[in-house]
Coordinates of C-alpha atoms and ligand atoms in Angstrom, one line a residue:
X16 CA 100.0 117.8 192.2
X17 CA 102.8 119.3 194.2
X18 CA 106.3 119.9 192.8
X19 CA 107.8 118.0 195.7
X20 CA 105.6 115.0 195.0
X21 CA 107.3 114.8 191.7
X22 CA 110.8 114.2 192.8
X23 CA 112.8 117.5 192.6
X24 CA 115.8 115.4 191.3
X25 CA 113.7 114.5 188.2
X26 CA 112.8 118.2 187.7
X27 CA 116.5 119.2 188.0
X28 CA 117.3 116.5 185.5
X29 CA 114.6 117.8 183.2
X30 CA 116.1 121.3 183.6
X31 CA 119.5 120.1 182.6
X32 CA 118.1 118.4 179.5
X33 CA 116.5 121.7 178.4
X34 CA 119.7 123.7 179.2
X35 CA 121.7 121.3 177.1
X36 CA 119.3 122.0 174.1
X37 CA 117.0 119.0 174.5
X38 CA 113.2 118.7 175.0
X39 CA 111.0 117.7 178.0
X40 CA 107.2 117.3 178.2
X41 CA 105.7 118.8 181.4
X42 CA 102.4 119.5 183.0
X43 CA 100.8 122.9 183.2
X44 CA 97.4 123.9 184.6
X45 CA 96.0 124.2 181.1
X46 CA 97.5 121.3 179.0
X47 CA 100.8 119.5 178.9
X48 CA 103.6 121.4 177.2
X49 CA 106.6 120.3 175.1
X50 CA 109.4 122.5 176.4
X51 CA 112.8 123.5 175.0
X52 CA 115.1 126.5 175.7
X53 CA 113.3 129.5 174.3
X54 CA 116.6 131.4 173.7
X55 CA 118.1 128.6 171.7
X56 CA 117.2 128.6 168.0
X57 CA 118.1 124.9 167.6
X58 CA 115.8 123.9 170.4
X59 CA 112.9 125.6 168.8
X60 CA 113.6 123.8 165.5
X61 CA 113.6 120.5 167.5
X62 CA 110.2 121.3 168.9
X63 CA 108.8 121.9 165.4
X64 CA 110.2 118.6 164.2
X65 CA 109.1 116.5 167.2
X66 CA 105.5 117.8 166.9
X67 CA 105.5 117.8 163.1
X68 CA 104.4 121.4 163.3
X69 CA 104.8 124.1 160.6
X70 CA 107.6 126.4 161.7
X71 CA 105.7 129.6 160.9
X72 CA 103.6 128.8 164.0
X73 CA 105.2 130.7 166.9
X74 CA 105.8 129.2 170.3
X75 CA 104.8 130.6 173.8
X76 CA 107.7 131.5 176.0
X77 CA 107.1 130.4 179.6
X78 CA 108.7 132.3 182.5
X79 CA 108.6 131.7 186.3
X80 CA 109.2 135.2 187.6
X81 CA 107.7 138.5 186.6
X82 CA 111.1 140.2 186.7
X83 CA 112.2 138.0 183.7
X84 CA 109.5 139.4 181.4
X85 CA 111.6 142.4 180.4
X86 CA 114.3 140.1 179.1
X87 CA 112.0 138.8 176.3
X88 CA 109.4 141.7 176.0
X89 CA 110.8 145.0 174.6
X90 CA 107.9 147.2 175.5
X91 CA 105.6 146.3 178.4
X92 CA 102.4 148.5 178.6
X93 CA 101.1 149.4 182.1
X94 CA 97.9 147.4 181.3
X95 CA 100.0 144.3 180.8
X96 CA 101.7 144.7 184.2
X97 CA 98.2 145.0 185.7
X98 CA 97.0 141.8 184.0
X99 CA 100.2 140.0 185.0
X100 CA 99.7 141.1 188.7
X101 CA 96.1 139.8 188.5
X102 CA 96.4 136.6 186.5
X103 CA 100.0 135.4 186.7
X104 CA 100.9 132.8 187.5
X105 CA 97.9 131.4 185.5
X106 CA 96.3 130.5 182.2
X107 CA 96.9 133.9 180.4
X108 CA 99.4 134.4 177.5
X109 CA 100.3 138.0 176.5
X110 CA 101.9 139.1 173.3
X111 CA 104.6 141.8 173.2
X112 CA 107.2 143.2 170.9
X113 CA 110.2 140.9 171.3
X114 CA 113.7 141.7 172.4
X115 CA 116.9 140.7 170.5
X116 CA 117.4 137.9 172.9
X117 CA 114.5 135.8 171.5
X118 CA 115.5 134.0 168.3
X119 CA 113.2 134.3 165.3
X120 CA 112.9 130.5 165.3
X121 CA 111.0 130.7 168.6
X122 CA 108.6 133.3 167.3
X123 CA 108.0 131.8 163.9
X124 CA 109.8 134.7 162.3
X125 CA 107.5 137.3 164.0
X126 CA 108.9 140.4 165.8
X127 CA 106.4 139.8 168.6
X128 CA 106.7 137.2 171.4
X129 CA 104.0 135.3 173.4
X130 CA 104.7 135.0 177.1
X131 CA 103.0 133.1 179.9
X132 CA 103.7 132.3 183.5
X133 CA 102.0 129.0 184.3
X134 CA 100.7 128.3 187.8
X135 CA 101.4 124.5 187.9
X136 CA 104.2 124.0 190.6
X137 CA 106.0 121.4 188.4
X138 CA 106.0 123.9 185.5
X139 CA 107.3 126.7 187.6
X140 CA 110.1 124.5 189.1
X141 CA 111.0 123.2 185.7
X142 CA 111.2 126.7 184.1
X143 CA 113.5 127.9 186.8
X144 CA 115.7 124.7 186.7
X145 CA 115.9 125.2 182.9
X146 CA 117.3 128.7 183.1
X147 CA 114.1 130.8 183.1
X148 CA 112.8 130.7 179.5
X149 CA 111.0 127.7 178.2
X150 CA 109.4 127.7 174.8
X151 CA 106.5 125.3 174.9
X152 CA 103.6 124.4 172.6
X153 CA 101.0 121.8 173.6
X154 CA 102.8 118.4 173.8
X155 CA 100.7 116.7 171.1
X156 CA 101.7 115.9 167.5
X157 CA 100.4 118.6 165.3
X158 CA 96.7 118.4 164.5
X159 CA 95.8 116.1 167.4
X160 CA 93.9 117.2 170.5
X161 CA 96.1 118.8 173.2
X162 CA 97.2 116.4 175.9
X163 CA 95.6 116.6 179.3
X164 CA 97.4 113.6 180.9
X165 CA 100.9 112.3 180.6
X166 CA 99.4 109.2 178.9
X167 CA 98.2 111.4 176.0
X168 CA 101.7 112.8 175.7
X169 CA 103.2 109.3 175.6
X170 CA 100.7 108.3 172.8
X171 CA 102.0 111.1 170.6
X172 CA 105.6 111.6 171.6
X173 CA 107.0 108.5 173.3
X174 CA 110.4 107.7 171.8
X175 CA 110.8 111.1 170.3
X176 CA 111.7 113.0 173.5
X177 CA 114.0 111.9 176.4
X178 CA 111.7 112.7 179.3
X179 CA 108.0 113.2 180.2
X180 CA 107.3 114.7 183.6
X181 CA 104.0 113.2 184.9
X182 CA 102.0 115.6 187.0
X183 CA 98.7 113.8 186.8
X184 CA 95.6 115.1 184.9
X185 CA 95.6 118.9 184.3
X186 CA 93.2 121.3 186.1
X187 CA 91.7 123.3 183.2
X188 CA 92.0 121.2 180.0
X189 CA 91.9 124.0 177.5
X190 CA 94.9 126.1 176.3
X191 CA 95.5 129.5 177.8
X192 CA 93.7 132.7 176.8
X193 CA 96.0 134.7 174.4
X194 CA 95.8 138.5 174.4
X195 CA 97.8 140.7 172.1
X196 CA 99.2 143.6 174.2
X197 CA 101.1 145.1 171.3
X198 CA 97.9 146.7 170.0
X199 CA 95.4 149.2 171.4
X200 CA 93.0 148.1 172.8
X201 CA 94.4 144.7 173.7
X202 CA 93.0 141.9 171.5
X203 CA 92.0 138.3 172.4
X204 CA 93.5 136.0 169.8
X205 CA 92.4 132.7 171.6
X206 CA 89.6 132.4 174.2
X207 CA 90.4 130.4 177.3
X208 CA 89.7 130.2 181.0
X209 CA 90.4 133.9 181.6
X210 CA 87.4 135.5 179.9
X211 CA 87.0 138.9 178.2
X212 CA 85.0 140.1 181.2
X213 CA 87.7 139.1 183.6
X214 CA 90.3 140.9 181.5
X215 CA 88.2 144.0 181.1
X216 CA 87.8 144.4 184.8
X217 CA 91.5 144.9 185.1
X218 CA 92.5 146.4 181.7
X219 CA 89.5 148.3 180.4
X220 CA 88.2 147.6 176.9
X221 CA 89.5 144.5 175.2
X222 CA 88.7 143.5 171.6
X223 CA 88.3 140.1 170.1
X224 CA 90.0 139.0 166.9
X225 CA 87.4 139.2 164.2
X226 CA 88.8 136.0 162.8
X227 CA 87.6 134.2 165.9
X228 CA 84.1 135.6 165.9
X229 CA 83.4 134.7 162.3
X230 CA 85.4 131.5 162.0
X231 CA 83.7 130.4 158.9
X232 CA 84.5 133.7 157.1
X233 CA 87.6 134.5 155.1
X234 CA 89.0 136.7 157.9
X235 CA 92.3 135.3 158.9
X236 CA 92.9 134.7 162.6
X237 CA 95.8 136.7 164.0
X238 CA 97.4 133.9 166.0
X239 CA 99.0 131.8 163.3
X240 CA 98.1 128.6 165.1
X241 CA 94.4 129.4 165.0
X242 CA 94.2 129.0 161.3
X243 CA 95.2 125.3 161.3
X244 CA 92.6 122.5 161.6
X245 CA 93.4 121.7 165.2
X246 CA 92.4 119.7 168.2
X247 CA 91.0 117.2 165.7
X248 CA 89.8 113.6 166.2
X249 CA 90.3 111.3 163.3
X250 CA 86.5 110.8 162.8
X251 CA 84.4 113.4 161.1
X252 CA 82.6 115.4 163.8
X253 CA 79.4 117.5 163.7
X254 CA 78.3 119.7 166.5
X255 CA 74.5 119.8 166.9
X256 CA 73.4 123.1 168.4
X257 CA 69.9 123.9 169.8
X258 CA 67.6 123.6 172.8
X259 CA 68.3 120.5 174.8
X260 CA 65.3 118.4 173.7
X261 CA 65.7 119.1 170.0
X262 CA 69.5 118.6 170.2
X263 CA 69.1 115.1 171.8
X264 CA 66.3 114.1 169.4
X265 CA 68.3 115.2 166.3
X266 CA 71.5 113.4 167.5
X267 CA 69.4 110.2 168.0
X268 CA 68.1 110.5 164.5
X269 CA 71.6 111.1 163.0
X270 CA 73.0 108.2 164.9
X271 CA 70.3 105.8 163.6
X272 CA 70.9 107.1 160.1
X273 CA 74.7 106.7 160.3
X274 CA 74.3 103.2 161.8
X275 CA 72.1 102.2 158.9
X276 CA 74.9 103.2 156.6
X277 CA 77.1 100.8 158.5
X278 CA 79.2 103.5 160.2
X279 CA 80.6 103.3 163.7
X280 CA 79.2 106.3 165.6
X281 CA 80.3 108.2 168.7
X282 CA 78.2 110.6 170.7
X283 CA 79.8 113.4 172.7
X284 CA 77.3 114.0 175.5
X285 CA 77.0 115.4 179.0
X286 CA 76.3 113.8 182.4
X287 CA 72.8 115.2 182.1
X288 CA 72.0 113.7 178.7
X289 CA 74.2 110.6 178.3
X290 CA 71.4 108.2 179.2
X291 CA 69.1 109.6 176.5
X292 CA 70.9 107.9 173.6
X293 CA 69.8 104.4 172.9
X294 CA 72.9 103.4 170.8
X295 CA 76.2 104.5 169.5
X296 CA 79.3 104.8 171.7
X297 CA 78.3 107.5 174.2
X298 CA 80.9 109.4 176.1
X299 CA 80.0 112.1 178.7
X300 CA 82.5 114.9 178.7
X301 CA 81.3 116.3 182.0
X302 CA 78.5 118.0 183.8
X303 CA 76.7 121.1 182.5
X304 CA 76.4 122.2 186.1
X305 CA 80.2 122.3 186.4
X306 CA 81.6 123.7 183.2
X307 CA 85.2 123.1 184.2
X308 CA 84.5 119.3 184.1
X309 CA 83.5 119.8 180.4
X310 CA 86.7 121.8 179.6
X311 CA 88.8 119.1 181.4
X312 CA 87.1 116.2 179.7
X313 CA 86.8 117.4 176.1
X314 CA 90.2 116.5 174.6
X315 CA 90.4 113.2 176.4
X316 CA 87.0 112.2 175.0
X317 CA 88.1 113.1 171.5
X318 CA 91.2 110.9 171.9
X319 CA 89.0 108.1 173.2
X320 CA 86.9 108.2 170.1
X321 CA 90.1 107.8 168.1
X322 CA 91.0 104.6 170.1
X323 CA 87.5 103.3 169.5
X324 CA 87.9 103.8 165.8
X325 CA 84.7 105.6 165.2
X326 CA 83.9 107.0 161.8
X327 CA 81.6 109.8 162.8
X328 CA 81.0 111.8 166.0
X329 CA 77.9 113.8 166.8
X330 CA 78.6 116.3 169.6
X331 CA 76.2 118.2 171.7
X332 CA 77.0 121.9 171.9
X333 CA 78.1 123.4 175.2
X334 CA 77.2 127.0 175.4
X335 CA 77.9 127.4 179.1
X336 CA 78.2 130.5 181.3
X337 CA 81.9 131.5 181.5
X338 CA 83.9 128.9 179.7
X339 CA 81.4 128.4 176.9
X340 CA 83.3 130.6 174.5
X341 CA 86.5 128.7 174.9
X342 CA 84.8 125.3 174.9
X343 CA 82.8 126.0 171.7
X344 CA 85.9 127.5 170.0
X345 CA 87.8 124.2 170.4
X346 CA 84.7 122.0 169.7
X347 CA 84.0 123.9 166.4
X348 CA 87.6 123.6 165.4
X349 CA 87.7 119.9 166.1
X350 CA 84.5 119.6 163.9
X351 CA 86.1 121.6 161.1
X352 CA 83.3 124.2 161.7
X353 CA 80.6 121.6 160.9
X354 CA 77.7 122.9 163.0
X355 CA 74.1 121.9 162.6
X356 CA 71.4 124.2 164.0
X357 CA 68.2 122.6 165.2
Ligands
TXA10 O1 98.0 126.8 177.6 C1 98.9 127.0 176.8 O2 99.0 128.1 176.2 C2 99.7 125.8 176.3 C3 100.6 125.4 177.5 C4 101.6 124.4 177.2 O3 101.2 126.6 178.1 N1 100.5 126.1 175.2 C5 100.0 126.2 173.9 O4 100.9 126.5 172.9 O5 98.8 126.1 173.7 P1 100.6 126.2 171.4 O6 101.8 126.4 170.7 O7 99.8 125.0 171.2 O8 99.6 127.5 171.0 C6 100.2 128.7 170.9 C7 99.3 129.7 170.1 C8 99.4 129.3 168.6 O9 98.1 129.5 168.1 C9 100.3 130.4 168.1 O10 100.0 130.7 166.8 C10 100.0 131.6 169.0 O11 99.9 131.0 170.3 N2 101.1 132.6 169.1 C11 102.3 132.4 169.7 N3 103.1 133.4 169.5 C12 102.4 134.4 168.9 C13 102.6 135.7 168.4 N4 103.8 136.3 168.6 N5 101.6 136.3 167.8 C14 100.4 135.7 167.6 N6 100.1 134.5 168.0 C15 101.1 133.8 168.6
MG11 MG1 98.6 123.4 170.4

């Protein structure tokens, strides 16, 4: 989707709404965002209330030009500039000490700020029309899967915000990688499309938040948002992990069992396995040969199960090459960490 396909006049109108303190939903390459003026405390408060989100959960500030970074980030390490050069605009969020300019409402009371320059042309045009600094969480109501189409945004926020810019389905489908640049070595707080290996090629050693690696443990994740049950469908979901044959067999068994209890069952499968399940509502997220299709399809499939009114979901596990970490992180969260090893 090109910015000029989405009428520039509408983007300018959206920019005016944000400059006047209002909210607009817009596409990015990761997921749709709910944007407000990042430098306006009242706008941040509106974002929390439109999403029904706890206000101790900080927002990401979106910029459209690298030279604007120093307005919101007080101290910018050399490594961060190297990462920005390499990955911006793109699905990478970096955390810095914040400047006075950024209100505490935007950062959930923290003295650090998360900053990202998205690559979607509509997002870039909107940020610049809005004055340069747009605070935006994912445009879902709190606790629901992040929206990957404008229809998902409408489901959650129609009537609560004045404008939704429709840029079509997103490219990546999972939220940006978050790296804390205010610590040494830099630390990944949320896995995403930009992997640890990619970051390390540019910035040297990068750590991973221990709260992410052992999610079932008592270690508290450092990104406040990562502690909430997130990305969640309404049904109870279990991820079945193991070699393909055993995984399929076990899910078939679990489906039969759930059906005999009178439950409505959904199966989250892949192109390669979807025909292996005799019953249940089978949805393929994407192809294991093309992991980006799985990233893109995941949240939409979870929303579809909500519409179908399923009681339980059995999901295959997707430990893929590059995006596997990010995909499994979201899948496990959606399942409330219910994993079955077979
Ligand atoms: O791809 C994305 O990042 C999307 C699009 C719209 O850009 N945005 C997004 O925002 O996912 P949100 O609010 O749903 O997730 C932001 C995450 C939360 O887990 C929050 O706790 C964390 O970033 N975060 C924000 N500021 C932080 C800070 N200063 N320190 C630690 N974590 C922070
Ligand atoms: Mg979110």
